[in-house]
PDB file of C-alpha atoms in Angstrom:
ATOM      1  CA  UNK Q   1     148.158 -63.624 111.608  1.00  0.00           C
ATOM      2  CA  UNK Q   2     146.660 -65.458 114.592  1.00  0.00           C
ATOM      3  CA  UNK Q   3     148.990 -65.831 117.586  1.00  0.00           C
ATOM      4  CA  UNK Q   4     147.850 -68.613 119.963  1.00  0.00           C
ATOM      5  CA  UNK Q   5     150.394 -67.690 122.669  1.00  0.00           C
ATOM      6  CA  UNK Q   6     149.056 -64.117 122.804  1.00  0.00           C
ATOM      7  CA  UNK Q   7     145.499 -65.418 123.139  1.00  0.00           C
ATOM      8  CA  UNK Q   8     146.549 -67.684 126.007  1.00  0.00           C
ATOM      9  CA  UNK Q   9     148.403 -64.827 127.684  1.00  0.00           C
ATOM     10  CA  UNK Q  10     145.353 -62.522 127.444  1.00  0.00           C
ATOM     11  CA  UNK Q  11     143.065 -65.226 128.791  1.00  0.00           C
ATOM     12  CA  UNK Q  12     145.481 -65.942 131.633  1.00  0.00           C
ATOM     13  CA  UNK Q  13     145.620 -62.231 132.515  1.00  0.00           C
ATOM     14  CA  UNK Q  14     141.800 -62.052 132.657  1.00  0.00           C
ATOM     15  CA  UNK Q  15     141.635 -65.160 134.856  1.00  0.00           C
ATOM     16  CA  UNK Q  16     144.281 -63.790 137.222  1.00  0.00           C
ATOM     17  CA  UNK Q  17     142.561 -60.412 137.421  1.00  0.00           C
ATOM     18  CA  UNK Q  18     139.211 -62.083 138.155  1.00  0.00           C
ATOM     19  CA  UNK Q  19     140.795 -64.204 140.886  1.00  0.00           C
ATOM     20  CA  UNK Q  20     142.378 -61.114 142.449  1.00  0.00           C
ATOM     21  CA  UNK Q  21     139.044 -59.295 142.400  1.00  0.00           C
ATOM     22  CA  UNK Q  22     137.274 -62.250 144.040  1.00  0.00           C
ATOM     23  CA  UNK Q  23     139.992 -62.545 146.696  1.00  0.00           C
ATOM     24  CA  UNK Q  24     139.666 -58.829 147.419  1.00  0.00           C
ATOM     25  CA  UNK Q  25     135.884 -59.158 147.762  1.00  0.00           C
ATOM     26  CA  UNK Q  26     136.271 -62.146 150.094  1.00  0.00           C
ATOM     27  CA  UNK Q  27     138.782 -60.273 152.282  1.00  0.00           C
ATOM     28  CA  UNK Q  28     136.476 -57.259 152.455  1.00  0.00           C
ATOM     29  CA  UNK Q  29     133.526 -59.485 153.411  1.00  0.00           C
ATOM     30  CA  UNK Q  30     135.597 -61.197 156.128  1.00  0.00           C
ATOM     31  CA  UNK Q  31     136.665 -57.834 157.550  1.00  0.00           C
ATOM     32  CA  UNK Q  32     133.081 -56.586 157.550  1.00  0.00           C
ATOM     33  CA  UNK Q  33     131.897 -59.784 159.272  1.00  0.00           C
ATOM     34  CA  UNK Q  34     134.632 -59.388 161.896  1.00  0.00           C
ATOM     35  CA  UNK Q  35     133.701 -55.763 162.528  1.00  0.00           C
ATOM     36  CA  UNK Q  36     130.023 -56.728 162.850  1.00  0.00           C
ATOM     37  CA  UNK Q  37     130.928 -59.448 165.364  1.00  0.00           C
ATOM     38  CA  UNK Q  38     133.059 -57.027 167.393  1.00  0.00           C
ATOM     39  CA  UNK Q  39     130.287 -54.416 167.399  1.00  0.00           C
ATOM     40  CA  UNK Q  40     127.767 -57.008 168.580  1.00  0.00           C
ATOM     41  CA  UNK Q  41     130.063 -58.113 171.383  1.00  0.00           C
ATOM     42  CA  UNK Q  42     130.676 -54.520 172.420  1.00  0.00           C
ATOM     43  CA  UNK Q  43     126.928 -53.985 172.607  1.00  0.00           C
ATOM     44  CA  UNK Q  44     126.668 -56.992 174.921  1.00  0.00           C
ATOM     45  CA  UNK Q  45     129.396 -55.738 177.181  1.00  0.00           C
ATOM     46  CA  UNK Q  46     133.137 -55.304 177.096  1.00  0.00           C
ATOM     47  CA  UNK Q  47     133.785 -58.685 178.754  1.00  0.00           C
ATOM     48  CA  UNK Q  48     131.971 -60.324 175.864  1.00  0.00           C
ATOM     49  CA  UNK Q  49     134.806 -59.238 173.589  1.00  0.00           C
ATOM     50  CA  UNK Q  50     137.033 -61.917 175.089  1.00  0.00           C
ATOM     51  CA  UNK Q  51     134.478 -64.567 174.161  1.00  0.00           C
ATOM     52  CA  UNK Q  52     133.080 -64.964 177.660  1.00  0.00           C
ATOM     53  CA  UNK Q  53     129.607 -63.740 178.520  1.00  0.00           C
ATOM     54  CA  UNK Q  54     129.330 -60.741 180.830  1.00  0.00           C
ATOM     55  CA  UNK Q  55     129.222 -61.826 184.463  1.00  0.00           C
ATOM     56  CA  UNK Q  56     126.790 -60.725 187.135  1.00  0.00           C
ATOM     57  CA  UNK Q  57     127.898 -58.792 190.181  1.00  0.00           C
ATOM     58  CA  UNK Q  58     129.278 -61.100 192.886  1.00  0.00           C
ATOM     59  CA  UNK Q  59     126.760 -62.172 195.508  1.00  0.00           C
ATOM     60  CA  UNK Q  60     126.986 -60.681 198.958  1.00  0.00           C
ATOM     61  CA  UNK Q  61     127.954 -63.150 201.623  1.00  0.00           C
ATOM     62  CA  UNK Q  62     125.197 -63.853 204.103  1.00  0.00           C
ATOM     63  CA  UNK Q  63     126.087 -63.114 207.719  1.00  0.00           C
TER      64      UNK Q  63
END
């Protein structure tokens, strides 16, 4: 005998599982992008981590 509610439940479970898998992939991609951005900023200098470019040494005052 064909049970329409069971079919809907199985389909719903597959949709939910697919959505969870996609959300997991998106979170992993966001984390990887964040780690790449942090690594790039660390390569440019520690001050770059705060979002400001590294500064030059202060100029010596002329006497």
